[in-house]
PDB file of C-alpha atoms and ligand atoms in Angstrom:
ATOM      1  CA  UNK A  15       5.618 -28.638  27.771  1.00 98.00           C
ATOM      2  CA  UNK A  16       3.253 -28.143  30.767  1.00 98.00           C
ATOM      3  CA  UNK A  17       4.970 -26.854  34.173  1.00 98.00           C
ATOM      4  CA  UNK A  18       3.281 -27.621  36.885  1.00 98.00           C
ATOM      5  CA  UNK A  19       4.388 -25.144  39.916  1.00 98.00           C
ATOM      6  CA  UNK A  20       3.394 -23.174  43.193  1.00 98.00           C
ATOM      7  CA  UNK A  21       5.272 -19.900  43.558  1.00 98.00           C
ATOM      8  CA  UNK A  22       7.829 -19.295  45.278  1.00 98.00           C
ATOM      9  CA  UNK A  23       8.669 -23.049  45.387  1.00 98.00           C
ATOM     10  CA  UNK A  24      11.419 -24.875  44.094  1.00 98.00           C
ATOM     11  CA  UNK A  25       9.029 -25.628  41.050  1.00 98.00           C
ATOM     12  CA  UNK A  26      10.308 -22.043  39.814  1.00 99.00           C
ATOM     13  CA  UNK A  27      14.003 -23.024  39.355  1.00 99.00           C
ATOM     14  CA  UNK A  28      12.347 -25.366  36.227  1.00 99.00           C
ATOM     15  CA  UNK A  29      10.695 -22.403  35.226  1.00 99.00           C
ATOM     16  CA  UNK A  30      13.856 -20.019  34.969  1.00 99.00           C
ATOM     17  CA  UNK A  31      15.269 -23.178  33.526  1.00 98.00           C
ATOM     18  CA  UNK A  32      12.680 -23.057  30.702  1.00 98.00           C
ATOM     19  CA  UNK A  33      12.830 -19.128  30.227  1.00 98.00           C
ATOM     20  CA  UNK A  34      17.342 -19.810  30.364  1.00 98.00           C
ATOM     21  CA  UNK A  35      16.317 -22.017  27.160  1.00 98.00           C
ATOM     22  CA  UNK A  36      13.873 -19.969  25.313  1.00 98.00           C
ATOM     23  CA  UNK A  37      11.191 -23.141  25.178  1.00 98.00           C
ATOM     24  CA  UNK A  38       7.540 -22.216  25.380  1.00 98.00           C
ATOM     25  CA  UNK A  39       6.057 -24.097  28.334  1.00 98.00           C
ATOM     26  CA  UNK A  40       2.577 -23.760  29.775  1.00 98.00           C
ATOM     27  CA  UNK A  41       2.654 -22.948  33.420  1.00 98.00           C
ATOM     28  CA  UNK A  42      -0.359 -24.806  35.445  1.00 98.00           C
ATOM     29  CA  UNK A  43      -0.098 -23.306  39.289  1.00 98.00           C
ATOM     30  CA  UNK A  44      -1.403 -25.124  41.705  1.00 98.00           C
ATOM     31  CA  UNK A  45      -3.050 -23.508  45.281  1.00 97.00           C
ATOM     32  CA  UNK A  46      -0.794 -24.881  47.993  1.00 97.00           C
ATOM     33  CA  UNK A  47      -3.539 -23.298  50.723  1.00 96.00           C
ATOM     34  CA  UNK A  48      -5.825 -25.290  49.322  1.00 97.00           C
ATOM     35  CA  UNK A  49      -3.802 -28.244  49.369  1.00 97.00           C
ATOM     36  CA  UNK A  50      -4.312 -28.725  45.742  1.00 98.00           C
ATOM     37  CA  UNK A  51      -0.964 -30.832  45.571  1.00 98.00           C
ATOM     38  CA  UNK A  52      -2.411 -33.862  47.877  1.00 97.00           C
ATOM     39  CA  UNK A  53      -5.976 -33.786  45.363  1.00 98.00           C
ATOM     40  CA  UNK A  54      -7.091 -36.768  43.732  1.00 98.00           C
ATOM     41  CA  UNK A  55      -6.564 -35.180  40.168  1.00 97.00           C
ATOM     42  CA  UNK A  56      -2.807 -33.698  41.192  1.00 98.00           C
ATOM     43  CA  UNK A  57      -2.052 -37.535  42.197  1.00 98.00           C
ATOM     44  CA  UNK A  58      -2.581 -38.562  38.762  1.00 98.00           C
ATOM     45  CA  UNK A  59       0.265 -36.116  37.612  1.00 98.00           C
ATOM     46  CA  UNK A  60       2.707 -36.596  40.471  1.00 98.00           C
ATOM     47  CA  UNK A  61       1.539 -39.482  43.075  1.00 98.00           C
ATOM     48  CA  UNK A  62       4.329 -37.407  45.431  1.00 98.00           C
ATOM     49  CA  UNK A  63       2.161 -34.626  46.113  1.00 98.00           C
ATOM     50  CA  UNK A  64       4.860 -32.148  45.506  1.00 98.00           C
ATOM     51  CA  UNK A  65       5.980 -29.592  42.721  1.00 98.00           C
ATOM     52  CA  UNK A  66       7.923 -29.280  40.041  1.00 99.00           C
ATOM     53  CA  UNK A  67       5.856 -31.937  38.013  1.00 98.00           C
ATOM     54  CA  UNK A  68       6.883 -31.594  33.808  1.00 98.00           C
ATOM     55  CA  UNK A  69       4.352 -33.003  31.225  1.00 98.00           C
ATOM     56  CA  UNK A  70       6.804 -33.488  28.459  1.00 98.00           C
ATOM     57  CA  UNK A  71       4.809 -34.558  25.166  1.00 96.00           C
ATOM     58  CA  UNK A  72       2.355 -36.758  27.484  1.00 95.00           C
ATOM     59  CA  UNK A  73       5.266 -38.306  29.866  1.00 98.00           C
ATOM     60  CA  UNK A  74       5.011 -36.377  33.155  1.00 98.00           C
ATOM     61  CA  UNK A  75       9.199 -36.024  34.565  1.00 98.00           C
ATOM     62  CA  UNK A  76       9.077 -34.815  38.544  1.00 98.00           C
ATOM     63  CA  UNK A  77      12.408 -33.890  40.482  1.00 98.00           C
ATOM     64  CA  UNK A  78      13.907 -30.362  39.843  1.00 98.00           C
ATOM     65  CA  UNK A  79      17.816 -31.819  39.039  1.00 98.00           C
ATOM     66  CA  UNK A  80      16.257 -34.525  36.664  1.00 98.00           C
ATOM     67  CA  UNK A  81      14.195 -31.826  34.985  1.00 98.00           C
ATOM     68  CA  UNK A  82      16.869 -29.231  35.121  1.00 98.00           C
ATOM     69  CA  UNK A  83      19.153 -31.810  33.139  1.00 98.00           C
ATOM     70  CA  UNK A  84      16.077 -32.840  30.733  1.00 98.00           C
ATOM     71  CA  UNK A  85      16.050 -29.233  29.560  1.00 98.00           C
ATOM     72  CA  UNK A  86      19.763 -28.798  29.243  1.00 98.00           C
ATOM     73  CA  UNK A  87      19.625 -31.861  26.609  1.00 97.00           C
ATOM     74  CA  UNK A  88      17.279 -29.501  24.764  1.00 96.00           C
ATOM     75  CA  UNK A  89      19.485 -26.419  24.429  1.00 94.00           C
ATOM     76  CA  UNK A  90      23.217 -26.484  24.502  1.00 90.00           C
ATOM     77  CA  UNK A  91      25.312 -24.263  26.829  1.00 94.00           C
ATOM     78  CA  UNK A  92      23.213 -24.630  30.075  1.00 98.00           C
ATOM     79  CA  UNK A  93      25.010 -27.542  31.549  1.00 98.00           C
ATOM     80  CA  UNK A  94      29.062 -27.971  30.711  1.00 96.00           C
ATOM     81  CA  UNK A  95      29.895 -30.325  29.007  1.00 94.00           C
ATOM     82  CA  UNK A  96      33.712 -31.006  30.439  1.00 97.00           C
ATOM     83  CA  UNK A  97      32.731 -34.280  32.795  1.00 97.00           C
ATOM     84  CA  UNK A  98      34.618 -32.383  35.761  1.00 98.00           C
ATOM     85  CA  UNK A  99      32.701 -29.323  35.962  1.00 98.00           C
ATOM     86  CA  UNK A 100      29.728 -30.536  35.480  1.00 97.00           C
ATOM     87  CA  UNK A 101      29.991 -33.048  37.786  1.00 98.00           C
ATOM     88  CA  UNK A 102      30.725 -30.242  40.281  1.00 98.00           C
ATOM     89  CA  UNK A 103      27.312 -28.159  39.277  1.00 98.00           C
ATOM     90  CA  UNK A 104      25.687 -31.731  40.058  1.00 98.00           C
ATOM     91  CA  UNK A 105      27.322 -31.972  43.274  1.00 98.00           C
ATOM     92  CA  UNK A 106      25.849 -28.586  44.338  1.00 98.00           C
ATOM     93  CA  UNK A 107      21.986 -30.350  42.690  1.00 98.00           C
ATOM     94  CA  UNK A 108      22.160 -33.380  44.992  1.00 98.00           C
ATOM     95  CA  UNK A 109      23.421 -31.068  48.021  1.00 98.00           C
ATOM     96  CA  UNK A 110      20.607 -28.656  47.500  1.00 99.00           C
ATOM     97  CA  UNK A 111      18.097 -31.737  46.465  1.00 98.00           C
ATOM     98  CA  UNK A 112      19.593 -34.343  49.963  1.00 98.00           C
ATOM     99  CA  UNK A 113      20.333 -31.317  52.234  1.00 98.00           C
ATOM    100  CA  UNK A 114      19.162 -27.705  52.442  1.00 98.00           C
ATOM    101  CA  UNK A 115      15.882 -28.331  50.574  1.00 98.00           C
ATOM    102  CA  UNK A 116      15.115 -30.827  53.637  1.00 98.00           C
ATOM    103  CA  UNK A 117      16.284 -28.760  56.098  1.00 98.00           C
ATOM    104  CA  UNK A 118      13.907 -25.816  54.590  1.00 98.00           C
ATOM    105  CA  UNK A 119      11.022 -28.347  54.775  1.00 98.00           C
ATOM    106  CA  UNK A 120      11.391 -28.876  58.787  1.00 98.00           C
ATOM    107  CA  UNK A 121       9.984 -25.770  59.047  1.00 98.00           C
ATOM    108  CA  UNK A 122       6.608 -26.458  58.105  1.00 96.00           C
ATOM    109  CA  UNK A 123       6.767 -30.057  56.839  1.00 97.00           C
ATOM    110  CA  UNK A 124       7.387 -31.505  60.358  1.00 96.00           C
ATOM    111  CA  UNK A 125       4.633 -33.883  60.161  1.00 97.00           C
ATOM    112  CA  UNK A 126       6.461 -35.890  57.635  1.00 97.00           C
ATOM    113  CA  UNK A 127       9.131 -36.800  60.361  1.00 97.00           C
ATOM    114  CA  UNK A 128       6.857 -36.892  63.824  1.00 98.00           C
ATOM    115  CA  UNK A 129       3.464 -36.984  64.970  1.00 98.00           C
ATOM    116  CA  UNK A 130       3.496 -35.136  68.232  1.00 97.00           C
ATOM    117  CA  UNK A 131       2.862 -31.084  67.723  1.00 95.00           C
ATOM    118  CA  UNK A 132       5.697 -30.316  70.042  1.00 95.00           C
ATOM    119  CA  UNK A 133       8.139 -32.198  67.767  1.00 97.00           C
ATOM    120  CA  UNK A 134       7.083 -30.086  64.739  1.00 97.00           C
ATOM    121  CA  UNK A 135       7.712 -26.734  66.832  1.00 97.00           C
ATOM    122  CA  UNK A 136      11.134 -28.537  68.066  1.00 97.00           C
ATOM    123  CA  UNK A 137      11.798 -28.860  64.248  1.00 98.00           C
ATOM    124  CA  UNK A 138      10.558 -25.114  63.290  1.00 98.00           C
ATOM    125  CA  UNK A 139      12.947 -24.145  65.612  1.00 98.00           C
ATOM    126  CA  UNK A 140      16.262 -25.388  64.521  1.00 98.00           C
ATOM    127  CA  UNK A 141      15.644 -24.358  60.804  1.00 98.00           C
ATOM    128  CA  UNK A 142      17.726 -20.673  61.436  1.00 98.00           C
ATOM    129  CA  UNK A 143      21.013 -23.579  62.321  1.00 98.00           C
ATOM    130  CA  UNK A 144      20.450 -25.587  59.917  1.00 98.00           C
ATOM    131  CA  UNK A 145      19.713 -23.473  56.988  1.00 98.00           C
ATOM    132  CA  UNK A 146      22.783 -20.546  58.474  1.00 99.00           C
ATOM    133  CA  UNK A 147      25.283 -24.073  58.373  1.00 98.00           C
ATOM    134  CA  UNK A 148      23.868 -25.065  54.643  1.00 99.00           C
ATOM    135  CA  UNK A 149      24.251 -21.228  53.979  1.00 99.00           C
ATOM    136  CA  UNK A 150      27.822 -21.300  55.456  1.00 98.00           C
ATOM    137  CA  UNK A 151      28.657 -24.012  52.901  1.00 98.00           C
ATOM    138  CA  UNK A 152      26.955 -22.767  49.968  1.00 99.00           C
ATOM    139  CA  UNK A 153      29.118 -19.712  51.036  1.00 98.00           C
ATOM    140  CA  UNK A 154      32.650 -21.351  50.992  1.00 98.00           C
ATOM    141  CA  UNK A 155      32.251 -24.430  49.152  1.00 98.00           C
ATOM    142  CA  UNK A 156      29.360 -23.816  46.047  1.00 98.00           C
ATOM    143  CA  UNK A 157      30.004 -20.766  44.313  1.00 98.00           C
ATOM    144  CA  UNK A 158      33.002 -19.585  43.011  1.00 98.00           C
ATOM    145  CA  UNK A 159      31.436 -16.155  41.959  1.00 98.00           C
ATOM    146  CA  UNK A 160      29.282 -14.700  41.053  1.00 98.00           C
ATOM    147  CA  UNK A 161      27.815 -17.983  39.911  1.00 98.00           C
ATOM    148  CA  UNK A 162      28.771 -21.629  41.080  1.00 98.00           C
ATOM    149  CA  UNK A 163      31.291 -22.244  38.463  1.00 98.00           C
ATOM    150  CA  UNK A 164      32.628 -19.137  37.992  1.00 98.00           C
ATOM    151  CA  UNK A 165      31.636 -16.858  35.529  1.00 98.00           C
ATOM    152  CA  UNK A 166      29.420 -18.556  33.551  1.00 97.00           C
ATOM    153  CA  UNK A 167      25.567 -19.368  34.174  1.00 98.00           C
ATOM    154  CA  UNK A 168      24.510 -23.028  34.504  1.00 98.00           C
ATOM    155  CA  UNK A 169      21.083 -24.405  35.312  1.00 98.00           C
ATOM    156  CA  UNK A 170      22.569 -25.561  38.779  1.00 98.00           C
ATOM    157  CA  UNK A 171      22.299 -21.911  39.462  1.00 98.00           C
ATOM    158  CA  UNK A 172      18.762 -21.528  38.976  1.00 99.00           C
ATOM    159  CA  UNK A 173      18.076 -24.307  41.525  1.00 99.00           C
ATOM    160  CA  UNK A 174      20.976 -22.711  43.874  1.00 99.00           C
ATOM    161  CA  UNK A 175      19.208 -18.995  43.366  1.00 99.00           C
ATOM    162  CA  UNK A 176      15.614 -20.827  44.771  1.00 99.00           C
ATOM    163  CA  UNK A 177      16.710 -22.568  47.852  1.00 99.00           C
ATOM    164  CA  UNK A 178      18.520 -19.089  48.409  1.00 99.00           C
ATOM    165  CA  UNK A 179      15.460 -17.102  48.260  1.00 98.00           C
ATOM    166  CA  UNK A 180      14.119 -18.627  51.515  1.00 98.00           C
ATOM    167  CA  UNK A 181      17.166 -17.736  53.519  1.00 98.00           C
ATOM    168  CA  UNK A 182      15.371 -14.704  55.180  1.00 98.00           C
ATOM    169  CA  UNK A 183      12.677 -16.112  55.650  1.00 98.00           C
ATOM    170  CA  UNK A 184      14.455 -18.694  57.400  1.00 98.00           C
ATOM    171  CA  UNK A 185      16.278 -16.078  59.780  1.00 98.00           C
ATOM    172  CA  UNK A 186      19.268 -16.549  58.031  1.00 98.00           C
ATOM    173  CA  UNK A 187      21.377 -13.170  58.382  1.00 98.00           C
ATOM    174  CA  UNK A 188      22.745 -12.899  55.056  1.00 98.00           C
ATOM    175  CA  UNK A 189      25.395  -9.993  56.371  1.00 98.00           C
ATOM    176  CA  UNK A 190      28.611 -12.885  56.374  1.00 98.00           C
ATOM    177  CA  UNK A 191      27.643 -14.308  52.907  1.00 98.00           C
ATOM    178  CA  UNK A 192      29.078 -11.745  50.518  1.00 98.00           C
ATOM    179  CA  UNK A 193      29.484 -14.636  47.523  1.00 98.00           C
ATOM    180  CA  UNK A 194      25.529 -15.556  48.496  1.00 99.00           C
ATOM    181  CA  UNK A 195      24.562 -11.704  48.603  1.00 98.00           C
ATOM    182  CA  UNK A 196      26.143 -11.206  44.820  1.00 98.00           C
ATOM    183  CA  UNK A 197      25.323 -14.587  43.401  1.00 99.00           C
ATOM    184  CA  UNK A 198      21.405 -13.455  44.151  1.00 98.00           C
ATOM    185  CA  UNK A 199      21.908  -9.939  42.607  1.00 98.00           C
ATOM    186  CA  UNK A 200      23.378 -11.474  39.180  1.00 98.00           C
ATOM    187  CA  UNK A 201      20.506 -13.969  39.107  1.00 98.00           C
ATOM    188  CA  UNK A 202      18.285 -11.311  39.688  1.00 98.00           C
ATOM    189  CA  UNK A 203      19.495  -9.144  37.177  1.00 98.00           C
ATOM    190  CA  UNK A 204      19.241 -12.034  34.449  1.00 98.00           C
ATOM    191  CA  UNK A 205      16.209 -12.156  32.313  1.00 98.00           C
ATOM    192  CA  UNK A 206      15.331 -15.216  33.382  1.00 98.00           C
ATOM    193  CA  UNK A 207      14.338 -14.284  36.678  1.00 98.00           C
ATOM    194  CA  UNK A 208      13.269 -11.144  35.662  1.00 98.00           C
ATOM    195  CA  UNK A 209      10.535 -13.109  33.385  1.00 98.00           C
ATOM    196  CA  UNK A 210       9.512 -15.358  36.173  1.00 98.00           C
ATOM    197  CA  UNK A 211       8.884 -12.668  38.626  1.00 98.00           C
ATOM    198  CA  UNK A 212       6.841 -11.103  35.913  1.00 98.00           C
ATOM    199  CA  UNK A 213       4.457 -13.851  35.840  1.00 98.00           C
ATOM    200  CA  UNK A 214       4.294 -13.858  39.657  1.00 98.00           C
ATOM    201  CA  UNK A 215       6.157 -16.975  40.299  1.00 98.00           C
ATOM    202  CA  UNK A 216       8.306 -15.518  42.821  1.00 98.00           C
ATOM    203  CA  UNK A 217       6.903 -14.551  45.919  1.00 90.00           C
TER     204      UNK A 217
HETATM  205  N1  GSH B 247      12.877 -33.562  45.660  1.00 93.55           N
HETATM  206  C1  GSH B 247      11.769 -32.833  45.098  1.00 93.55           C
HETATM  207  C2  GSH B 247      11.111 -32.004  46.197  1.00 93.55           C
HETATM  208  C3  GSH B 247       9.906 -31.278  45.682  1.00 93.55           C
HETATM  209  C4  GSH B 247       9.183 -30.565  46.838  1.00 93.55           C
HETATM  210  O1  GSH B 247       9.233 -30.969  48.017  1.00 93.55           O
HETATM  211  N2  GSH B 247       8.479 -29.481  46.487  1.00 93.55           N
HETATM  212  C5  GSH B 247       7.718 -28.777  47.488  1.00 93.55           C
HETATM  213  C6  GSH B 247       7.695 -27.291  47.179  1.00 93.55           C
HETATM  214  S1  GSH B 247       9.272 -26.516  47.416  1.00 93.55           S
HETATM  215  C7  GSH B 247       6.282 -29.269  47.487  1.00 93.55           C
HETATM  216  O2  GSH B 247       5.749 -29.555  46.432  1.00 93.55           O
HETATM  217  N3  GSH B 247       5.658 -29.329  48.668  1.00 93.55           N
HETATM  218  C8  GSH B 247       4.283 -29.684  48.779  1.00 93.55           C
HETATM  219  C9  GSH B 247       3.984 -30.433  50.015  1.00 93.55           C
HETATM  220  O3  GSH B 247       4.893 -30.801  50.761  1.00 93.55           O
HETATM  221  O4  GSH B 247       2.789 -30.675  50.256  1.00 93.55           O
HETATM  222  C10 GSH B 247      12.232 -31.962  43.951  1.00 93.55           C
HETATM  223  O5  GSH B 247      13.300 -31.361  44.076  1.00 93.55           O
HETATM  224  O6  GSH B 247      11.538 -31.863  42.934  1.00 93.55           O
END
């Protein structure tokens, strides 16, 4: 498998997925300053411009849940398999996927949604609300603790533990989200992320 990824990106969550699984991967980065992702070549991985792409045997997969759930049919034990719960680690996928990850991207993706400057500062603005009320949620309604089902690690975690690692650099005052504030020390601690940050995938 081929990984294609910018650090510090949601891209990584596939690549504590892969490390979660023990399956060798090669990791391709690509040079968001450059703005690698919108190049002629990129397009013919991903036409979306964006990151995680996953060459899988010649079929490239994009979207971090669909990937996240590709690699959990390749290892057992990283989704549940009781229809209820992991349902609810899905829940938490399409949340992050429909909700916070957008409301991240207003901060410096405003020319997807306007065309006047002001609109995009307008937008950069706002992100500290919006990301403190998807914070506030994650808080009360995504993690049971320490991870989002409880005691045991699912994949949903990794992509909860990236969309988490912007908070402060979204202003988000972590100080009222003790579940948040533990959740990210037992990822952290987990050899997963220790790997990833190795390679210098996490900013
Ligand atoms: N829904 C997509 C979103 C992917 C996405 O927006 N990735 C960002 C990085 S976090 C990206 O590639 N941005 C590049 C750009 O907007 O030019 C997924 O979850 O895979």
């Amino acid at each position: 498998m081929k990984l294609y990824y910018a650090a510090g990106t949601i891209s990584i969550a596939v690549a504590i997925a892969l490390e979660e699984a023990g399956l060798p991967y090669d990791a391709h980065k690509l040079d968001f300053a450059a703005g690698e992702q919108q190049s002629p070549d990129y397009a013919t991985i991903n036409p979306k411009g964006r990151v995680p792409a996953l060459d899988v045997g010649g079929t490239i997969l994009t979207e971090t849940g669909a990937l996240l759930d590709y690699i959990a049919t390749q290892t057992p034990h990283l989704m549940p398999t009781d229809p209820v719960a992991a349902a609810k680690a899905r829940s938490v996928m399409y949340y992050l996927a429909s909700t916070m990850h957008v409301n991240h991207a207003h901060k410096m993706r405003g020319h997807r949604w306007a065309d006047n400057e002001s609109s995009w500062h307008d937008m950069t603005a706002k992100v500290p609300e919006t990301m403190t009320a998807s914070a506030q949620f994650v808080e009360t309604e995504c993690l049971i603790g320490p991870y989002i089902l409880g005691d045991t690690f699912t994949l949903a975690d990794a992509y909860l533990f990236m969309v988490c690692t912007w908070l402060p650099g979204d202003d988000v005052d972590l100080a009222p989200f003790p579940k948040i504030r533990t959740f990210m020390d037992a990822m952290d601690a987990r050899p997963s992320v220790q790997a990833v940050r190795a390679k210098g995938m996490l900013r």
